[in-house]
Amino acid sequence: MKDLKIILMGFGAVGKGVAEAISIKKDNIKDKFDVNLKLVAVADSSSSAISGDGLDEKILIETKEKEGTLSKYPDFGCDINGLDVLNQVDYDLLVEATPTNIDDGEPAKSLTIKAFESGKDVVTSNKGHLALFFSEMIAIADKNNAEFKYEASVGGAMPIINFAEETLPSSNISSIVGILNGTTNYILSRMTTEGSSYKNTLEESQQLGIAETDPTQDVEGIDAACKTVILANSIFKVPATYSDVKVEGISKITSEAIELAKKEGYLIKLIAEVSKEGLSVSPRLVKNNSPYAIEGTLNMATIRTDLADEVTVVGKGAGSIETASAMLTDIINIIKKKY
């Protein structure tokens, strides 16, 4: 049996979800693929736990939640973090779940490049470095014969990249149109059903933990724009970056506009569209009984093809264990190919 030695970088909601998913599924993976998933290091922004013999996933989560730092992990906690962890630990795969940074893509960019240049494979949920430096990241991965997987960066648990590449290879895809941000979909859904204002609904979403304290990336369409860039590069092979996206958010949508649309049988949704002709994110009218009429924090995407016509996928766009499920799928796909 082979060990797959994993460094998990970033231990917020998604990182903890990855640890939980590994705890739940590692025996199944061991039985099916004869590969033992071993977390040899887990790091947050200021601390880590490191053990070549493997760390206990449940103790990692308990330590972080009770102590607020991984340095308190019994016997193996320390203050090493970031690139120093990659320099000091023997590993096979970096699972990168640090927060998205759309200004310079850090620390994900440096961590990912460091892993590739060491010949290591990378699975990420991060959008920042992909939206800004996708072509550069792929080139460095290819140069070092490393696998690079990023399904979780677009739709959380909604399978779209793997689906398009592995389930629809017979068809040419002309465009992808969908709802790629769960927070804005929740806000617009609540405004539609409750008749409430944007301001009040945003505040309610923040109280429920659905919207961030600073909701700018979601409500101004930045998060969805990053995802369109990733889809453009990965599925359409268009070397786009964030600056190529026409972006308009939902912060100017009024309850009056939603009510008027509702009377005509329409909903207002934040729609992302990706094709070789252009990338856009903007509020649009969609028919009330169409596939776009999803509610809550769900994501959806309609893939338009030449042979299969339109294929629509729907799934949870956020959530720690849901996003982690996509990252674990990427890990399993690497195991299938290389182990």
mmCIF file of C-alpha atoms in Angstrom:
data_model
loop_
_atom_site.group_PDB
_atom_site.id
_atom_site.type_symbol
_atom_site.label_atom_id
_atom_site.label_comp_id
_atom_site.label_asym_id
_atom_site.label_seq_id
_atom_site.Cartn_x
_atom_site.Cartn_y
_atom_site.Cartn_z
ATOM 1 C CA MET A 1 0.000 0.000 0.000
ATOM 2 C CA LYS A 2 1.268 3.458 -0.930
ATOM 3 C CA ASP A 3 1.077 6.526 1.288
ATOM 4 C CA LEU A 4 -0.119 9.775 -0.269
ATOM 5 C CA LYS A 5 1.513 12.403 1.943
ATOM 6 C CA ILE A 6 -0.582 15.567 1.975
ATOM 7 C CA ILE A 7 0.138 19.103 3.170
ATOM 8 C CA LEU A 8 -3.104 21.011 3.795
ATOM 9 C CA MET A 9 -2.487 24.752 3.621
ATOM 10 C CA GLY A 10 -5.299 26.916 5.006
ATOM 11 C CA PHE A 11 -7.427 25.704 7.881
ATOM 12 C CA GLY A 12 -10.548 27.820 7.792
ATOM 13 C CA ALA A 13 -13.979 26.445 6.901
ATOM 14 C CA VAL A 14 -12.826 24.756 3.678
ATOM 15 C CA GLY A 15 -9.601 23.389 5.170
ATOM 16 C CA LYS A 16 -11.448 21.882 8.115
ATOM 17 C CA GLY A 17 -13.963 20.434 5.654
ATOM 18 C CA VAL A 18 -11.102 18.739 3.775
ATOM 19 C CA ALA A 19 -9.808 17.202 7.019
ATOM 20 C CA GLU A 20 -13.313 15.978 7.849
ATOM 21 C CA ALA A 21 -13.849 14.567 4.358
ATOM 22 C CA ILE A 22 -10.525 12.697 4.533
ATOM 23 C CA SER A 23 -11.480 11.335 7.968
ATOM 24 C CA ILE A 24 -14.788 10.056 6.585
ATOM 25 C CA LYS A 25 -13.522 8.620 3.297
ATOM 26 C CA LYS A 26 -9.909 7.538 3.812
ATOM 27 C CA ASP A 27 -10.790 3.916 4.622
ATOM 28 C CA ASN A 28 -12.927 3.675 1.480
ATOM 29 C CA ILE A 29 -10.086 5.135 -0.578
ATOM 30 C CA LYS A 30 -7.642 2.732 1.035
ATOM 31 C CA ASP A 31 -9.849 -0.245 0.160
ATOM 32 C CA LYS A 32 -10.596 0.897 -3.393
ATOM 33 C CA PHE A 33 -7.235 2.303 -4.539
ATOM 34 C CA ASP A 34 -4.731 0.771 -2.090
ATOM 35 C CA VAL A 35 -3.598 4.297 -1.186
ATOM 36 C CA ASN A 36 -3.364 5.663 2.349
ATOM 37 C CA LEU A 37 -4.164 9.397 2.635
ATOM 38 C CA LYS A 38 -1.839 10.826 5.255
ATOM 39 C CA LEU A 39 -1.967 14.444 6.419
ATOM 40 C CA VAL A 40 1.696 15.103 7.231
ATOM 41 C CA ALA A 41 1.263 18.854 7.785
ATOM 42 C CA VAL A 42 -1.646 21.232 8.233
ATOM 43 C CA ALA A 43 -1.091 24.983 8.436
ATOM 44 C CA ASP A 44 -3.118 28.132 9.006
ATOM 45 C CA SER A 45 -1.859 31.715 8.624
ATOM 46 C CA SER A 46 0.412 31.630 11.681
ATOM 47 C CA SER A 47 0.881 28.066 12.901
ATOM 48 C CA SER A 48 0.926 24.420 11.896
ATOM 49 C CA ALA A 49 0.961 20.822 13.015
ATOM 50 C CA ILE A 50 3.591 18.596 11.423
ATOM 51 C CA SER A 51 4.196 14.850 11.706
ATOM 52 C CA GLY A 52 5.687 12.517 9.137
ATOM 53 C CA ASP A 53 3.683 9.683 10.686
ATOM 54 C CA GLY A 54 0.421 11.487 9.971
ATOM 55 C CA LEU A 55 -1.928 13.724 11.955
ATOM 56 C CA ASP A 56 -5.352 12.859 13.340
ATOM 57 C CA GLU A 57 -8.021 14.750 11.406
ATOM 58 C CA LYS A 58 -10.467 15.007 14.301
ATOM 59 C CA ILE A 59 -7.821 16.261 16.745
ATOM 60 C CA LEU A 60 -6.760 18.861 14.167
ATOM 61 C CA ILE A 61 -10.312 20.217 13.948
ATOM 62 C CA GLU A 62 -10.834 20.091 17.726
ATOM 63 C CA THR A 63 -7.534 21.882 18.363
ATOM 64 C CA LYS A 64 -8.289 24.653 15.897
ATOM 65 C CA GLU A 65 -11.832 25.190 17.169
ATOM 66 C CA LYS A 66 -10.946 25.082 20.896
ATOM 67 C CA GLU A 67 -7.519 26.751 20.887
ATOM 68 C CA GLY A 68 -7.774 28.922 17.768
ATOM 69 C CA THR A 69 -4.325 27.814 16.622
ATOM 70 C CA LEU A 70 -2.707 24.638 15.309
ATOM 71 C CA SER A 71 0.385 25.312 17.439
ATOM 72 C CA LYS A 72 -1.551 23.697 20.320
ATOM 73 C CA TYR A 73 -1.880 20.357 18.491
ATOM 74 C CA PRO A 74 -0.548 17.766 20.996
ATOM 75 C CA ASP A 75 3.203 17.099 20.569
ATOM 76 C CA PHE A 76 3.324 18.214 16.919
ATOM 77 C CA GLY A 77 2.034 21.821 16.983
ATOM 78 C CA CYS A 78 4.473 24.618 16.075
ATOM 79 C CA ASP A 79 4.698 28.181 14.761
ATOM 80 C CA ILE A 80 6.021 27.279 11.304
ATOM 81 C CA ASN A 81 3.760 28.390 8.446
ATOM 82 C CA GLY A 82 3.574 29.189 4.758
ATOM 83 C CA LEU A 83 6.480 28.380 2.470
ATOM 84 C CA ASP A 84 8.565 27.222 5.451
ATOM 85 C CA VAL A 85 6.227 24.245 5.837
ATOM 86 C CA LEU A 86 6.752 23.284 2.191
ATOM 87 C CA ASN A 87 10.511 23.629 2.662
ATOM 88 C CA GLN A 88 10.663 21.432 5.745
ATOM 89 C CA VAL A 89 8.153 18.639 5.123
ATOM 90 C CA ASP A 90 8.374 15.612 2.808
ATOM 91 C CA TYR A 91 5.084 15.448 0.875
ATOM 92 C CA ASP A 92 3.454 14.364 -2.393
ATOM 93 C CA LEU A 93 0.431 16.658 -2.717
ATOM 94 C CA LEU A 94 -0.408 20.209 -1.654
ATOM 95 C CA VAL A 95 -4.072 20.830 -0.878
ATOM 96 C CA GLU A 96 -4.326 24.610 -0.998
ATOM 97 C CA ALA A 97 -7.303 26.238 0.755
ATOM 98 C CA THR A 98 -6.047 29.669 1.744
ATOM 99 C CA PRO A 99 -8.401 32.682 1.351
ATOM 100 C CA THR A 100 -8.890 34.135 -2.142
ATOM 101 C CA ASN A 101 -6.840 37.270 -2.844
ATOM 102 C CA ILE A 102 -7.857 39.018 -6.056
ATOM 103 C CA ASP A 103 -5.187 41.747 -5.726
ATOM 104 C CA ASP A 104 -2.060 39.631 -6.189
ATOM 105 C CA GLY A 105 -3.189 36.010 -5.765
ATOM 106 C CA GLU A 106 -1.037 35.503 -2.664
ATOM 107 C CA PRO A 107 -0.228 33.392 -0.735
ATOM 108 C CA ALA A 108 -1.777 30.807 -3.069
ATOM 109 C CA LYS A 109 0.411 31.804 -6.025
ATOM 110 C CA SER A 110 3.738 31.390 -4.213
ATOM 111 C CA LEU A 111 2.662 28.195 -2.454
ATOM 112 C CA THR A 112 1.457 26.629 -5.698
ATOM 113 C CA ILE A 113 4.560 27.561 -7.684
ATOM 114 C CA LYS A 114 6.790 26.280 -4.882
ATOM 115 C CA ALA A 115 4.956 22.943 -4.918
ATOM 116 C CA PHE A 116 5.125 22.626 -8.722
ATOM 117 C CA GLU A 117 8.845 23.460 -8.805
ATOM 118 C CA SER A 118 9.365 20.667 -6.283
ATOM 119 C CA GLY A 119 7.484 18.285 -8.588
ATOM 120 C CA LYS A 120 4.443 18.079 -6.327
ATOM 121 C CA ASP A 121 0.791 17.914 -7.367
ATOM 122 C CA VAL A 122 -1.680 20.612 -6.256
ATOM 123 C CA VAL A 123 -5.426 20.668 -5.536
ATOM 124 C CA THR A 124 -6.900 24.090 -4.800
ATOM 125 C CA SER A 125 -10.200 25.765 -3.963
ATOM 126 C CA ASN A 126 -8.669 29.218 -4.413
ATOM 127 C CA LYS A 127 -9.814 31.584 -7.178
ATOM 128 C CA GLY A 128 -7.368 34.480 -6.860
ATOM 129 C CA HIS A 129 -4.195 33.102 -8.441
ATOM 130 C CA LEU A 130 -6.255 31.307 -11.090
ATOM 131 C CA ALA A 131 -8.173 34.434 -12.096
ATOM 132 C CA LEU A 132 -4.969 36.485 -12.319
ATOM 133 C CA PHE A 133 -2.295 34.016 -13.474
ATOM 134 C CA PHE A 134 -4.056 30.952 -14.909
ATOM 135 C CA SER A 135 -1.773 30.502 -17.941
ATOM 136 C CA GLU A 136 1.350 30.944 -15.819
ATOM 137 C CA MET A 137 0.159 28.406 -13.270
ATOM 138 C CA ILE A 138 -0.632 25.797 -15.937
ATOM 139 C CA ALA A 139 2.685 26.360 -17.702
ATOM 140 C CA ILE A 140 4.678 25.825 -14.495
ATOM 141 C CA ALA A 141 2.650 22.711 -13.647
ATOM 142 C CA ASP A 142 3.229 21.257 -17.125
ATOM 143 C CA LYS A 143 6.942 22.093 -17.055
ATOM 144 C CA ASN A 144 7.320 20.145 -13.817
ATOM 145 C CA ASN A 145 5.001 17.261 -14.845
ATOM 146 C CA ALA A 146 2.718 18.073 -11.904
ATOM 147 C CA GLU A 147 -1.045 17.594 -11.703
ATOM 148 C CA PHE A 148 -3.110 20.739 -11.051
ATOM 149 C CA LYS A 149 -6.784 20.358 -10.079
ATOM 150 C CA TYR A 150 -9.171 23.196 -9.187
ATOM 151 C CA GLU A 151 -12.798 21.957 -9.486
ATOM 152 C CA ALA A 152 -13.760 23.491 -6.117
ATOM 153 C CA SER A 153 -12.686 26.971 -7.230
ATOM 154 C CA VAL A 154 -15.740 27.437 -9.467
ATOM 155 C CA GLY A 155 -18.883 25.856 -8.101
ATOM 156 C CA GLY A 156 -18.077 24.336 -4.722
ATOM 157 C CA ALA A 157 -19.812 20.969 -4.951
ATOM 158 C CA MET A 158 -21.372 21.739 -8.363
ATOM 159 C CA PRO A 159 -19.355 19.638 -10.806
ATOM 160 C CA ILE A 160 -18.686 21.672 -13.931
ATOM 161 C CA ILE A 161 -15.020 21.482 -14.963
ATOM 162 C CA ASN A 162 -14.681 17.709 -14.541
ATOM 163 C CA PHE A 163 -18.200 17.291 -15.981
ATOM 164 C CA ALA A 164 -17.416 19.277 -19.112
ATOM 165 C CA GLU A 165 -14.021 17.662 -19.664
ATOM 166 C CA GLU A 166 -14.789 14.042 -18.782
ATOM 167 C CA THR A 167 -18.520 13.575 -19.413
ATOM 168 C CA LEU A 168 -18.984 15.730 -22.532
ATOM 169 C CA PRO A 169 -15.815 15.158 -24.599
ATOM 170 C CA SER A 170 -17.893 14.242 -27.676
ATOM 171 C CA SER A 171 -19.468 17.690 -27.858
ATOM 172 C CA ASN A 172 -18.129 21.120 -28.661
ATOM 173 C CA ILE A 173 -19.160 23.577 -25.964
ATOM 174 C CA SER A 174 -20.232 26.982 -27.275
ATOM 175 C CA SER A 175 -21.024 28.702 -23.983
ATOM 176 C CA ILE A 176 -21.674 28.291 -20.274
ATOM 177 C CA VAL A 177 -24.362 30.432 -18.687
ATOM 178 C CA GLY A 178 -25.254 30.237 -15.048
ATOM 179 C CA ILE A 179 -25.447 31.398 -11.469
ATOM 180 C CA LEU A 180 -21.991 31.024 -9.955
ATOM 181 C CA ASN A 181 -22.384 32.859 -6.645
ATOM 182 C CA GLY A 182 -24.584 31.494 -3.867
ATOM 183 C CA THR A 183 -24.589 34.631 -1.706
ATOM 184 C CA THR A 184 -26.079 36.864 -4.381
ATOM 185 C CA ASN A 185 -28.569 34.174 -5.334
ATOM 186 C CA TYR A 186 -29.672 33.968 -1.712
ATOM 187 C CA ILE A 187 -30.079 37.749 -1.473
ATOM 188 C CA LEU A 188 -32.054 38.005 -4.722
ATOM 189 C CA SER A 189 -34.194 34.981 -3.803
ATOM 190 C CA ARG A 190 -35.072 36.518 -0.421
ATOM 191 C CA MET A 191 -35.826 39.903 -1.983
ATOM 192 C CA THR A 192 -38.189 38.134 -4.401
ATOM 193 C CA THR A 193 -40.052 36.006 -1.855
ATOM 194 C CA GLU A 194 -40.106 38.545 0.997
ATOM 195 C CA GLY A 195 -40.345 41.790 -0.968
ATOM 196 C CA SER A 196 -37.562 43.154 1.237
ATOM 197 C CA SER A 197 -34.978 45.793 0.346
ATOM 198 C CA TYR A 198 -31.436 45.016 -0.766
ATOM 199 C CA LYS A 199 -29.985 46.658 2.358
ATOM 200 C CA ASN A 200 -32.171 44.708 4.815
ATOM 201 C CA THR A 201 -31.655 41.414 2.987
ATOM 202 C CA LEU A 202 -27.895 41.876 2.901
ATOM 203 C CA GLU A 203 -27.864 42.557 6.652
ATOM 204 C CA GLU A 204 -29.964 39.435 7.264
ATOM 205 C CA SER A 205 -27.561 37.408 5.101
ATOM 206 C CA GLN A 206 -24.608 38.706 7.123
ATOM 207 C CA GLN A 207 -26.335 37.787 10.403
ATOM 208 C CA LEU A 208 -26.884 34.252 9.088
ATOM 209 C CA GLY A 209 -23.245 33.972 8.014
ATOM 210 C CA ILE A 210 -24.186 33.627 4.343
ATOM 211 C CA ALA A 211 -22.680 36.994 3.379
ATOM 212 C CA GLU A 212 -19.255 38.129 4.568
ATOM 213 C CA THR A 213 -18.814 41.129 6.872
ATOM 214 C CA ASP A 214 -17.294 42.794 3.804
ATOM 215 C CA PRO A 215 -19.591 41.428 1.065
ATOM 216 C CA THR A 216 -17.929 43.326 -1.798
ATOM 217 C CA GLN A 217 -16.481 40.315 -3.630
ATOM 218 C CA ASP A 218 -19.895 38.636 -3.757
ATOM 219 C CA VAL A 219 -22.383 41.470 -4.301
ATOM 220 C CA GLU A 220 -20.248 43.373 -6.825
ATOM 221 C CA GLY A 221 -19.831 40.261 -8.967
ATOM 222 C CA ILE A 222 -16.078 39.875 -8.367
ATOM 223 C CA ASP A 223 -16.354 36.285 -7.121
ATOM 224 C CA ALA A 224 -18.482 35.235 -10.106
ATOM 225 C CA ALA A 225 -16.118 37.076 -12.486
ATOM 226 C CA CYS A 226 -13.142 35.107 -11.142
ATOM 227 C CA LYS A 227 -15.048 31.902 -11.826
ATOM 228 C CA THR A 228 -15.825 32.932 -15.415
ATOM 229 C CA VAL A 229 -12.084 33.459 -15.968
ATOM 230 C CA ILE A 230 -11.315 29.972 -14.666
ATOM 231 C CA LEU A 231 -13.977 28.433 -16.935
ATOM 232 C CA ALA A 232 -12.738 30.434 -19.941
ATOM 233 C CA ASN A 233 -9.208 29.174 -19.461
ATOM 234 C CA SER A 234 -9.936 25.588 -18.487
ATOM 235 C CA ILE A 235 -12.823 24.735 -20.834
ATOM 236 C CA PHE A 236 -12.501 27.210 -23.722
ATOM 237 C CA LYS A 237 -8.689 27.526 -23.612
ATOM 238 C CA VAL A 238 -9.037 31.308 -23.740
ATOM 239 C CA PRO A 239 -6.074 32.972 -21.959
ATOM 240 C CA ALA A 240 -8.289 35.437 -20.097
ATOM 241 C CA THR A 241 -7.659 37.222 -16.822
ATOM 242 C CA TYR A 242 -9.954 39.042 -14.443
ATOM 243 C CA SER A 243 -9.585 42.324 -16.359
ATOM 244 C CA ASP A 244 -11.255 40.722 -19.415
ATOM 245 C CA VAL A 245 -14.620 40.313 -17.650
ATOM 246 C CA LYS A 246 -17.443 42.853 -17.916
ATOM 247 C CA VAL A 247 -18.735 42.967 -14.361
ATOM 248 C CA GLU A 248 -21.839 44.464 -12.777
ATOM 249 C CA GLY A 249 -23.042 43.401 -9.342
ATOM 250 C CA ILE A 250 -26.414 43.404 -7.612
ATOM 251 C CA SER A 251 -26.005 46.297 -5.154
ATOM 252 C CA LYS A 252 -28.175 48.618 -7.281
ATOM 253 C CA ILE A 253 -31.083 46.154 -7.600
ATOM 254 C CA THR A 254 -34.202 47.532 -5.917
ATOM 255 C CA SER A 255 -37.196 45.701 -4.497
ATOM 256 C CA GLU A 256 -39.322 47.683 -6.968
ATOM 257 C CA ALA A 257 -37.374 46.272 -9.928
ATOM 258 C CA ILE A 258 -37.761 42.746 -8.578
ATOM 259 C CA GLU A 259 -41.495 43.223 -8.052
ATOM 260 C CA LEU A 260 -41.948 44.573 -11.587
ATOM 261 C CA ALA A 261 -40.080 41.592 -13.048
ATOM 262 C CA LYS A 262 -42.117 39.211 -10.900
ATOM 263 C CA LYS A 263 -45.402 40.580 -12.268
ATOM 264 C CA GLU A 264 -44.184 39.811 -15.812
ATOM 265 C CA GLY A 265 -43.181 36.231 -14.896
ATOM 266 C CA TYR A 266 -39.468 36.903 -14.552
ATOM 267 C CA LEU A 267 -36.818 36.788 -11.842
ATOM 268 C CA ILE A 268 -33.671 38.876 -11.551
ATOM 269 C CA LYS A 269 -30.524 36.779 -11.159
ATOM 270 C CA LEU A 270 -26.795 37.509 -11.278
ATOM 271 C CA ILE A 271 -25.840 35.635 -14.448
ATOM 272 C CA ALA A 272 -22.341 34.746 -15.581
ATOM 273 C CA GLU A 273 -21.740 33.963 -19.261
ATOM 274 C CA VAL A 274 -18.600 32.399 -20.654
ATOM 275 C CA SER A 275 -17.754 31.817 -24.325
ATOM 276 C CA LYS A 276 -14.892 32.423 -26.721
ATOM 277 C CA GLU A 277 -16.612 35.664 -27.700
ATOM 278 C CA GLY A 278 -16.623 37.226 -24.233
ATOM 279 C CA LEU A 279 -16.971 37.015 -20.483
ATOM 280 C CA SER A 280 -19.614 38.827 -18.472
ATOM 281 C CA VAL A 281 -21.316 38.929 -15.090
ATOM 282 C CA SER A 282 -24.455 41.031 -14.682
ATOM 283 C CA PRO A 283 -28.031 41.020 -13.353
ATOM 284 C CA ARG A 284 -30.447 39.616 -15.958
ATOM 285 C CA LEU A 285 -34.094 38.723 -16.276
ATOM 286 C CA VAL A 286 -34.753 34.962 -16.384
ATOM 287 C CA LYS A 287 -38.059 33.148 -16.776
ATOM 288 C CA ASN A 288 -39.678 32.077 -13.520
ATOM 289 C CA ASN A 289 -40.010 28.429 -14.583
ATOM 290 C CA SER A 290 -36.593 28.090 -16.203
ATOM 291 C CA PRO A 291 -33.517 26.167 -14.918
ATOM 292 C CA TYR A 292 -32.203 29.529 -13.701
ATOM 293 C CA ALA A 293 -35.045 29.814 -11.146
ATOM 294 C CA ILE A 294 -33.043 28.212 -8.331
ATOM 295 C CA GLU A 295 -33.320 29.564 -4.811
ATOM 296 C CA GLY A 296 -31.086 29.963 -1.774
ATOM 297 C CA THR A 297 -27.339 29.455 -2.055
ATOM 298 C CA LEU A 298 -27.512 26.972 -4.923
ATOM 299 C CA ASN A 299 -25.364 27.394 -8.027
ATOM 300 C CA MET A 300 -26.277 26.236 -11.530
ATOM 301 C CA ALA A 301 -24.799 26.299 -14.997
ATOM 302 C CA THR A 302 -26.209 25.466 -18.403
ATOM 303 C CA ILE A 303 -23.608 24.089 -20.798
ATOM 304 C CA ARG A 304 -24.565 24.683 -24.429
ATOM 305 C CA THR A 305 -23.149 22.071 -26.812
ATOM 306 C CA ASP A 306 -23.429 21.065 -30.459
ATOM 307 C CA LEU A 307 -24.373 17.386 -29.932
ATOM 308 C CA ALA A 308 -25.882 17.148 -26.452
ATOM 309 C CA ASP A 309 -27.814 20.442 -26.792
ATOM 310 C CA GLU A 310 -28.130 22.074 -23.368
ATOM 311 C CA VAL A 311 -27.023 20.285 -20.204
ATOM 312 C CA THR A 312 -27.660 21.891 -16.831
ATOM 313 C CA VAL A 313 -25.868 21.089 -13.588
ATOM 314 C CA VAL A 314 -27.028 22.284 -10.148
ATOM 315 C CA GLY A 315 -25.289 22.016 -6.801
ATOM 316 C CA LYS A 316 -24.257 23.735 -3.604
ATOM 317 C CA GLY A 317 -21.785 26.497 -4.411
ATOM 318 C CA ALA A 318 -20.437 26.821 -0.893
ATOM 319 C CA GLY A 319 -20.244 25.001 2.428
ATOM 320 C CA SER A 320 -17.165 23.465 3.985
ATOM 321 C CA ILE A 321 -17.873 19.765 3.512
ATOM 322 C CA GLU A 322 -19.541 20.331 0.113
ATOM 323 C CA THR A 323 -16.526 22.240 -1.220
ATOM 324 C CA ALA A 324 -14.227 19.668 0.345
ATOM 325 C CA SER A 325 -16.079 16.932 -1.559
ATOM 326 C CA ALA A 326 -14.935 18.522 -4.837
ATOM 327 C CA MET A 327 -11.348 18.725 -3.580
ATOM 328 C CA LEU A 328 -11.415 15.085 -2.495
ATOM 329 C CA THR A 329 -12.722 14.170 -5.960
ATOM 330 C CA ASP A 330 -9.704 15.962 -7.435
ATOM 331 C CA ILE A 331 -7.418 14.021 -5.093
ATOM 332 C CA ILE A 332 -9.025 10.736 -6.175
ATOM 333 C CA ASN A 333 -8.607 11.660 -9.848
ATOM 334 C CA ILE A 334 -4.891 12.243 -9.219
ATOM 335 C CA ILE A 335 -4.691 8.862 -7.458
ATOM 336 C CA LYS A 336 -6.343 7.186 -10.476
ATOM 337 C CA LYS A 337 -3.779 8.711 -12.804
ATOM 338 C CA LYS A 338 -0.551 8.476 -10.835
ATOM 339 C CA TYR A 339 -0.844 5.852 -8.078
#
